[in-house]
Short mmCIF file of C-alpha atoms in Angstrom, two decimals:
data_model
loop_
_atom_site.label_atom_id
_atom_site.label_comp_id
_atom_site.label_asym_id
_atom_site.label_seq_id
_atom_site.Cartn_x
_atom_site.Cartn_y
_atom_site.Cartn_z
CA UNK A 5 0.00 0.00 0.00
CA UNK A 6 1.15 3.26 -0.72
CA UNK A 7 -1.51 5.50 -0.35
CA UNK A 8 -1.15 7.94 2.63
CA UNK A 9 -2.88 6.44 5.82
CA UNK A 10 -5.05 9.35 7.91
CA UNK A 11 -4.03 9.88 11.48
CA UNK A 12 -5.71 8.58 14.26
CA UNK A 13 -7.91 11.25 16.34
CA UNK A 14 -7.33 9.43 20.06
CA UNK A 15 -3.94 9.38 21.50
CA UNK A 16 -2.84 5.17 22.26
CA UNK A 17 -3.26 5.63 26.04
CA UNK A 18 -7.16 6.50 25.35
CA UNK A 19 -7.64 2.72 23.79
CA UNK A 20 -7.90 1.03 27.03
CA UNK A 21 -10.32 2.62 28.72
CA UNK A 22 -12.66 2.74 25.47
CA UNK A 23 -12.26 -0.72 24.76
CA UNK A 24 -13.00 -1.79 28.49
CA UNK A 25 -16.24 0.70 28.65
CA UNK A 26 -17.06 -1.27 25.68
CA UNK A 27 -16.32 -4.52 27.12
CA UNK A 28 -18.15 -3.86 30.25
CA UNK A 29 -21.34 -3.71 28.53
CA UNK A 30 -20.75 -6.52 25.94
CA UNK A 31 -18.37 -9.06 26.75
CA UNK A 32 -19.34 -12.60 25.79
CA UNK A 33 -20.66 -14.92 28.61
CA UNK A 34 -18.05 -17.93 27.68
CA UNK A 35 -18.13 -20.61 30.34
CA UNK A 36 -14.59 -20.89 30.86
CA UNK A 37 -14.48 -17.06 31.97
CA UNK A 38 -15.13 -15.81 35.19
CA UNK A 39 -18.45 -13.70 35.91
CA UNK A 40 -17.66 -9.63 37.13
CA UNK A 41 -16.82 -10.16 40.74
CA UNK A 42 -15.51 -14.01 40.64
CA UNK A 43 -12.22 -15.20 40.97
CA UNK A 44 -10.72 -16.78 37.67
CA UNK A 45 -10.01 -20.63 37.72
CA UNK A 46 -6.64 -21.12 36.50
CA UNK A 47 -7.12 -24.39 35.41
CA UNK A 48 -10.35 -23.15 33.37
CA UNK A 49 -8.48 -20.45 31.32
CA UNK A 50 -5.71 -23.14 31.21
CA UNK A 51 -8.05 -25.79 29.53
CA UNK A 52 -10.05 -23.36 27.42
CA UNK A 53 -7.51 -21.80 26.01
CA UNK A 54 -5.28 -25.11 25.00
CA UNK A 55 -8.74 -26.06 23.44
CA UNK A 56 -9.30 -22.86 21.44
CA UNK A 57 -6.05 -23.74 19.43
CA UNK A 58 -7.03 -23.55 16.29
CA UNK A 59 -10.25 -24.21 17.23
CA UNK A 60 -13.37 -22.13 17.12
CA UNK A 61 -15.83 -20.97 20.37
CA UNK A 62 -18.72 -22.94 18.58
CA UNK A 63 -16.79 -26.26 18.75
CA UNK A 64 -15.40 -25.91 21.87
CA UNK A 65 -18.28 -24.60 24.14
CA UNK A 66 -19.85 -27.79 24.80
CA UNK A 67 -16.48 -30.20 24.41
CA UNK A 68 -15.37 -28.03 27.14
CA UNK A 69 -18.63 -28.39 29.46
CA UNK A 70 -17.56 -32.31 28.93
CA UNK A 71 -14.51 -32.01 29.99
CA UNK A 72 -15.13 -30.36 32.71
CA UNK A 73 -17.87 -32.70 34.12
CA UNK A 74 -15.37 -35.56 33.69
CA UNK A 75 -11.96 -33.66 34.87
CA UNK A 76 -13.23 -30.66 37.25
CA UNK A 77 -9.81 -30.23 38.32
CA UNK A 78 -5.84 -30.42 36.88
CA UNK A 79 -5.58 -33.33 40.05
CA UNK A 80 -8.44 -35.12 37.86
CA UNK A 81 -6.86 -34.62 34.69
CA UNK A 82 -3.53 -35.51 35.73
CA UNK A 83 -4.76 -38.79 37.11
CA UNK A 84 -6.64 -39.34 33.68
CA UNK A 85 -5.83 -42.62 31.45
CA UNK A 86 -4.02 -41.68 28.14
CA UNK A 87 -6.39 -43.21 26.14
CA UNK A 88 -9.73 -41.79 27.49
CA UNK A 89 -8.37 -38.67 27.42
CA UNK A 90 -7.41 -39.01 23.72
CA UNK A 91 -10.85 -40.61 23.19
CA UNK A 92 -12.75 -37.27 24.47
CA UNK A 93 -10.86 -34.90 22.64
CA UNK A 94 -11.81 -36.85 19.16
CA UNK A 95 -12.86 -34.50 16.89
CA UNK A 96 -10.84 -31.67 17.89
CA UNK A 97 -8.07 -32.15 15.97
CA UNK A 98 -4.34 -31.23 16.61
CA UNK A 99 -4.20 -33.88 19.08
CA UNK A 100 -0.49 -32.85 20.15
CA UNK A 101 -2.85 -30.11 21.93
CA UNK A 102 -4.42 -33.52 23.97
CA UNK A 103 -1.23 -35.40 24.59
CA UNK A 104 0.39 -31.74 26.08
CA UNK A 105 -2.81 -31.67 28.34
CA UNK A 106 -1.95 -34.43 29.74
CA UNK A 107 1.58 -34.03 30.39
CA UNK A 108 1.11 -30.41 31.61
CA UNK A 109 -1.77 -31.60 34.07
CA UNK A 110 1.05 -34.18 35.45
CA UNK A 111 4.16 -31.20 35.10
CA UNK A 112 1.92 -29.38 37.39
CA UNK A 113 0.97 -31.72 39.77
CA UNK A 114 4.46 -33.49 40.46
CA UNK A 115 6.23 -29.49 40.29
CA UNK A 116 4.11 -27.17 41.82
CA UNK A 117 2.27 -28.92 44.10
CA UNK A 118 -0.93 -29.12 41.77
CA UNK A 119 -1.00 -25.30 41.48
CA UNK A 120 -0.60 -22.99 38.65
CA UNK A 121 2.35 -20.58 38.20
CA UNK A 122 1.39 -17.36 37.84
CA UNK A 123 4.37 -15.98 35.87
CA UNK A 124 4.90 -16.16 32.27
CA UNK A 125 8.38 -17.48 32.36
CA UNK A 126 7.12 -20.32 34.56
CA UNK A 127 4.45 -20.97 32.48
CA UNK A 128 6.74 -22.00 29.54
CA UNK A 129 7.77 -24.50 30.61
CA UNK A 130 4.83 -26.47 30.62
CA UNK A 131 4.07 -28.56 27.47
CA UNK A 132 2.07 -26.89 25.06
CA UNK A 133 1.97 -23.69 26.86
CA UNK A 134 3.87 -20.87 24.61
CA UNK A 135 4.46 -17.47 24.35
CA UNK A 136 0.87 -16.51 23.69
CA UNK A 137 -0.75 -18.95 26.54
CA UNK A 138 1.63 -17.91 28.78
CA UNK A 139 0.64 -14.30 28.69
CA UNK A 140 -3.08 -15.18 28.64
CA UNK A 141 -3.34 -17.07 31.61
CA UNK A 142 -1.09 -14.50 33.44
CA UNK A 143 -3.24 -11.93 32.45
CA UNK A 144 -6.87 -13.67 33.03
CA UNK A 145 -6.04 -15.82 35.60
CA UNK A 146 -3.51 -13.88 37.81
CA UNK A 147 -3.88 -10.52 36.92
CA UNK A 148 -0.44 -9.54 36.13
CA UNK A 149 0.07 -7.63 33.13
CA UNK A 150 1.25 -9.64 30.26
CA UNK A 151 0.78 -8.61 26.34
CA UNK A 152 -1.67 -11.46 25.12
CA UNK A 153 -0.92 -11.64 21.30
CA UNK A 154 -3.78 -13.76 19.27
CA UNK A 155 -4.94 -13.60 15.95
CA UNK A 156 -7.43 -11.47 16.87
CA UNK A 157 -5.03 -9.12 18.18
CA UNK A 158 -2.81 -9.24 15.44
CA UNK A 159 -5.46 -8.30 13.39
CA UNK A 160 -6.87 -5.16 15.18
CA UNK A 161 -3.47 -4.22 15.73
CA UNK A 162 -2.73 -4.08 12.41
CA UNK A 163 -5.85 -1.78 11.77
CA UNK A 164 -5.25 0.02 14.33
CA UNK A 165 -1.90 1.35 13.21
CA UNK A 166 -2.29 0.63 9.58
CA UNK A 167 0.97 -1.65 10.00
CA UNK A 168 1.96 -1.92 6.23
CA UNK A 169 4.70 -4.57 6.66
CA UNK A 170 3.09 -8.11 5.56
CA UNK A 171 2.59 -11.18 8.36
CA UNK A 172 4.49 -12.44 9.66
CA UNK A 173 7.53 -10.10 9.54
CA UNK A 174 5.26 -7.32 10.85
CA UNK A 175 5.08 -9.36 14.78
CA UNK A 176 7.69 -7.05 16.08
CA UNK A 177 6.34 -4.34 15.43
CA UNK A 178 2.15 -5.63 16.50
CA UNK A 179 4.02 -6.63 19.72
CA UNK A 180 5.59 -3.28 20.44
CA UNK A 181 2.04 -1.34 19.41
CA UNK A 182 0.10 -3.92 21.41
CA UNK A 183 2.30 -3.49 24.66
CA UNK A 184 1.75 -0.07 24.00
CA UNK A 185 -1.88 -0.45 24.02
CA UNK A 186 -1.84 -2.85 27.30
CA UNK A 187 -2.84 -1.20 30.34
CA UNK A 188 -1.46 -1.82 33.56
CA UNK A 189 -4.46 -2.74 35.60
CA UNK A 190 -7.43 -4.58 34.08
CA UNK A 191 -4.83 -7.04 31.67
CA UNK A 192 -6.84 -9.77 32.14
CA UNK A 193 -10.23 -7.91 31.00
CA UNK A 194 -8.24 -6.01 28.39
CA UNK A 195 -7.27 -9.36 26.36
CA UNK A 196 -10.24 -10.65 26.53
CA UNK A 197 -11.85 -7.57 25.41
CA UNK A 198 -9.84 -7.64 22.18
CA UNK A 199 -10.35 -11.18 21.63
CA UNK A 200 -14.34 -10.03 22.17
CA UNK A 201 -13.82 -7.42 19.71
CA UNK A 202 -11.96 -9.00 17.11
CA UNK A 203 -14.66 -12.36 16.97
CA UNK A 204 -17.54 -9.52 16.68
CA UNK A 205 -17.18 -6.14 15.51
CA UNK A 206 -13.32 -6.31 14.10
CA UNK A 207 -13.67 -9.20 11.96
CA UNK A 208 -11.53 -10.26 9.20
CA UNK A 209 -13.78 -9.93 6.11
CA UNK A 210 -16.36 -7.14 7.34
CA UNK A 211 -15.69 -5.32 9.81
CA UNK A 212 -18.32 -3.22 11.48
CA UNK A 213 -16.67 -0.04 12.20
CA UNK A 214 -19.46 1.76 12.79
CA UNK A 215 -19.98 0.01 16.13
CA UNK A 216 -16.24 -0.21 17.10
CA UNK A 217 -15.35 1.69 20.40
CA UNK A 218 -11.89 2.05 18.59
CA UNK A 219 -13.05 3.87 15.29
CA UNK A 220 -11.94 7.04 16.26
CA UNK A 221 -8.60 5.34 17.09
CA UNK A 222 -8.13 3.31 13.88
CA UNK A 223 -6.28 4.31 11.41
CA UNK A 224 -7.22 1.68 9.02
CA UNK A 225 -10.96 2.88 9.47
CA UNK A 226 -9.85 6.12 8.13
CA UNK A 227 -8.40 4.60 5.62
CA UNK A 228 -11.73 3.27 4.00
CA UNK A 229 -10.02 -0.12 3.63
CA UNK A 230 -10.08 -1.77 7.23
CA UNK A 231 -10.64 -5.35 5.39
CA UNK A 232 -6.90 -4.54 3.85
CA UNK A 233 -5.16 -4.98 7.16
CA UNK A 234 -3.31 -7.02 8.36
CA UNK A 235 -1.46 -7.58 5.04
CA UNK A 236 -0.45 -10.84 4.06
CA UNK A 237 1.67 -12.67 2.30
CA UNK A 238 -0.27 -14.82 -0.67
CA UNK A 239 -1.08 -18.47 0.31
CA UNK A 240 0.81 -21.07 -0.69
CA UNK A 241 -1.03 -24.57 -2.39
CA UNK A 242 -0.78 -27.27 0.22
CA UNK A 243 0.54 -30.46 -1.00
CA UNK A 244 -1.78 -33.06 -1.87
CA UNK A 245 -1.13 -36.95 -0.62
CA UNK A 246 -3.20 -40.75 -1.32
CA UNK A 247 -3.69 -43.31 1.21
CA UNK A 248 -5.42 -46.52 1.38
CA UNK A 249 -8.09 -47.03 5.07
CA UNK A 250 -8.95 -50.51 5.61
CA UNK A 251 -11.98 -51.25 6.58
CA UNK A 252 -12.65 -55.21 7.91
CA UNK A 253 -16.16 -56.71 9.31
CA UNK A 254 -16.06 -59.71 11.76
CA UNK A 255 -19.20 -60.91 12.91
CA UNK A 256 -21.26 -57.20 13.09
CA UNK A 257 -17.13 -55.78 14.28
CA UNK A 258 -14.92 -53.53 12.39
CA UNK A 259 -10.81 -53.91 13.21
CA UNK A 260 -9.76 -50.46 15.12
CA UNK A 261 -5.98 -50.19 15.73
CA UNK A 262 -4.12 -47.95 18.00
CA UNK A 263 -2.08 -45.36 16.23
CA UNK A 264 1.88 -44.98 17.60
CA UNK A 265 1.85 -42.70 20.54
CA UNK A 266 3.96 -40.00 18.32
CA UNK A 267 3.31 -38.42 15.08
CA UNK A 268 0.20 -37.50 13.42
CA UNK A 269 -2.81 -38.44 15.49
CA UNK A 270 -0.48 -39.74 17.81
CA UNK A 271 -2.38 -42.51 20.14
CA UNK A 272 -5.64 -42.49 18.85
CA UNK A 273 -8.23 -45.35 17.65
CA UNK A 274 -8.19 -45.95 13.93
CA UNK A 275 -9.29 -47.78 11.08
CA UNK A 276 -6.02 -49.59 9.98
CA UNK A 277 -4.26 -47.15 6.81
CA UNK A 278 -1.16 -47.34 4.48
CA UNK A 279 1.09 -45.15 4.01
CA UNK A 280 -0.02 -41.57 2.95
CA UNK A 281 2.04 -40.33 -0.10
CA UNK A 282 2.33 -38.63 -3.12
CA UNK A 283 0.74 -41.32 -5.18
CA UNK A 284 -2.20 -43.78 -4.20
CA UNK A 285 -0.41 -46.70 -2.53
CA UNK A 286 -3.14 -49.04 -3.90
CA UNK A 287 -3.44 -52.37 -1.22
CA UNK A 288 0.36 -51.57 0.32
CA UNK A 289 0.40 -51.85 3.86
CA UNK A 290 -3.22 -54.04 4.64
CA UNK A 291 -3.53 -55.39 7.52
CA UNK A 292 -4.78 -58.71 6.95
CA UNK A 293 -3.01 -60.61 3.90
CA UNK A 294 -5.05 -62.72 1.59
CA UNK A 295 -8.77 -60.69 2.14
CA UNK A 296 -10.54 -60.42 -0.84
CA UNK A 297 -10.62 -56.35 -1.08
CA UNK A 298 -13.18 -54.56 -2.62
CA UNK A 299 -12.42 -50.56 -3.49
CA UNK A 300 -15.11 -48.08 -2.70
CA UNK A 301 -15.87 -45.49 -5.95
CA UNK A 302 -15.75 -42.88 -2.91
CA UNK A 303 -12.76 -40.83 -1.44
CA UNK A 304 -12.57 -39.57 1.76
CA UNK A 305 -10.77 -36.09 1.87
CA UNK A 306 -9.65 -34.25 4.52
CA UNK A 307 -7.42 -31.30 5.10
CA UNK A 308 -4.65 -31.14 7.74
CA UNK A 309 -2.26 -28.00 8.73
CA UNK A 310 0.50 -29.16 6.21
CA UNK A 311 -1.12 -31.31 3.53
CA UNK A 312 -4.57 -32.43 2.20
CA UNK A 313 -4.96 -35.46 1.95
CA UNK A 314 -7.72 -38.56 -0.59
CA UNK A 315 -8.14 -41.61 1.15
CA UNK A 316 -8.93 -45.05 -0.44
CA UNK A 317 -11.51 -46.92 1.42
CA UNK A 318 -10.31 -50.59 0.71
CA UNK A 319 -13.39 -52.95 2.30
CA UNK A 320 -13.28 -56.56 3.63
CA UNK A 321 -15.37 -59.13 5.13
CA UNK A 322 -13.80 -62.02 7.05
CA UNK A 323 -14.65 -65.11 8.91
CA UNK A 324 -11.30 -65.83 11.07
CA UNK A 325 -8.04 -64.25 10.91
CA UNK A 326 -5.65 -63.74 13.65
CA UNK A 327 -6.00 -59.77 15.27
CA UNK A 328 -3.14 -57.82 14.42
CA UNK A 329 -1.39 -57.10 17.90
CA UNK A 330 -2.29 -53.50 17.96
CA UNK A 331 -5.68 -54.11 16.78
CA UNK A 332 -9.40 -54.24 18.15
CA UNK A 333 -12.44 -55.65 17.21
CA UNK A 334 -15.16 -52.82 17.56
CA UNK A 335 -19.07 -53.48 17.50
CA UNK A 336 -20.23 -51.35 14.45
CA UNK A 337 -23.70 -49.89 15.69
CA UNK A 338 -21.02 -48.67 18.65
CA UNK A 339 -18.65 -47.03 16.17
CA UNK A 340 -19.43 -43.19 17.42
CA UNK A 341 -17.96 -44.04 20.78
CA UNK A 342 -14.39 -45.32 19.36
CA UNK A 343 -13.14 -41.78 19.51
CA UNK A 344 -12.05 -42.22 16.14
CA UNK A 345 -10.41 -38.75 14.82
CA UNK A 346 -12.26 -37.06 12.39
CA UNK A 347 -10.38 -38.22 8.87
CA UNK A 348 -10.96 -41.61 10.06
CA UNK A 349 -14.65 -41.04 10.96
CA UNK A 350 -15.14 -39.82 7.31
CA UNK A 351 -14.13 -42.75 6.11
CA UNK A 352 -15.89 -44.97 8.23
CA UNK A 353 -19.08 -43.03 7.11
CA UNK A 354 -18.18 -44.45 4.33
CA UNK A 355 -17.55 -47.71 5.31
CA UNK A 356 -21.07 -48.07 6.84
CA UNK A 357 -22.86 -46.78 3.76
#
């Protein structure tokens, strides 16, 4: 861009208090975040916000509610069995994010005594927690001031300062207007008022500037183009693999394995696959030698972080058989309790048709 940006008309110590008038009359009743007057739950903005990971509200409202119900405390969920925690969070996806649950539930249990540190640098070294976490749960759950640094953020940051540099070499210089921005008391409140503001008003695609507390502020808004910020850099094409899912009957059973405990979907039920490659790796890698296969005309597709990826559905119906040693046999009318992650429960769809 090289059109001249307007000035803002509010000086950067004036944001604060606007956005938290604005948040004190509209923040979001989320049931991971305290009520005015209550005392946050570490462990709740903990949880929540491992869970919002690439994840949105909508998804993880009610998985969190379940969660909750069956580990009310980090005691609980340290104490939980590795499978039945990978189990609940099927579905979710990213299930690293599940695996560091665990082992940060257990880090904080066996280190501090089963209670959260408050400070950042402390908080860093639990699994899964990172820059951004840390400051979060510093900020909500503590109250210490700590610049909290979302995609949210980034993005009324950006408009807020018409940052021309592209993502992500602009960070620096977000992080040095946002911990401008951060006020000293009310951290907690302010970062969650921005993330308020950027999943309502300050959205990506349309933002409603007419409503935003922060118009006067914006420079973007003055602009005319708000939807132009933050700039990025053009997307590149994900690469595309083939794989091969097996799917075997037994007697009204399907065969489930257990995937290795690292790597992609790292632990989790299954049906049994190939390997997942450039080309379709046709029959390579079935589980059960001398079934007589029958390919499915339909593809399962699904799109990970890195890579999208067609599965084969390869079907089979056997009378004996010896169970592979990682494998399970798994009532079919009981499938949707398996856990199975979501690629696999496409497939499986499929499987059942």
């Amino acid at each position: 861009m090289n059109a001249k940006v307007p000035d803002a008309k509010i000086a950067p110590d004036a944001i604060a208090p606007a956005l938290l008038g604005w948040y004190d009359g509209h923040r979001r009743d989320l049931p991971w975040r305290a009520k005015p007057g209550e005392i946050a739950d570490p462990y709740r903005v903990w949880l929540s916000e491992i869970m919002l990971q690439q994840t949105t509200v909508a998804t993880v409202r009610p998985r969190f509610a379940a969660f909750i119900g069956r580990w009310p405390s980090v005691a609980a969920l340290a104490a939980a069995d590795d499978a039945d925690l990978m189990s609940a969070w099927a579905g979710l996806g990213y299930y690293a994010r599940a695996r560091n649950l665990l082992a940060g539930a257990r880090a904080i249990v066996r280190n501090h005594g089963g209670r959260f540190p408050a400070d950042e640098a402390t908080l860093r070294t639990l699994p899964g927690v990172g820059e951004y976490t840390a400051a979060a749960i510093s900020a909500i759950a503590f109250g210490r001031r700590a610049v909290v640094i979302d995609g949210n953020v980034e993005r009324i940051v950006s408009r807020l300062f018409a940052v021309e540099a592209p993502l992500p070499g602009s960070k620096p210089v977000i992080r040095a207007h946002a911990d401008a921005i951060t006020p000293a008391s009310r951290a907690g409140d302010f970062a969650q008022a921005m993330m308020d503001l950027g999943a309502s008003l300050c959205s990506s695609r349309a933002p409603d500037c007419l409503l935003c507390p922060l118009r006067s502020a914006c420079r973007a808004a003055a602009s005319g183009r708000p939807d132009a910020y933050p700039i990025k850099p053009p997307k590149k094409a994900k690469p595309q693999r083939h794989g091969t899912v097996f799917w075997i009957e037994r007697a009204g059973h399907v065969l489930l394995v257990r995937r290795p405990a690292t790597g992609l979907l790292g632990g989790m039920r299954a049906l049994p696959t190939g390997p997942w490659q450039e080309t379709p790796p046709g029959l390579a890698g079935a589980p059960i030698e001398g079934a007589a296969w029958r390919v499915a005309s339909a593809r399962a597709t699904h799109v990970f972080t890195h890579f999208r990826l067609e599965l084969m559905l390869a079907i089979a119906t056997i009378d004996g058989h010896a169970t592979p040693a990682n494998g399970e046999w798994w009532a079919i009318d009981a499938l949707d309790s398996a856990g199975l992650p979501t690629v696999f429960a496409k497939a499986a769809r499929l499987g059942r048709r």
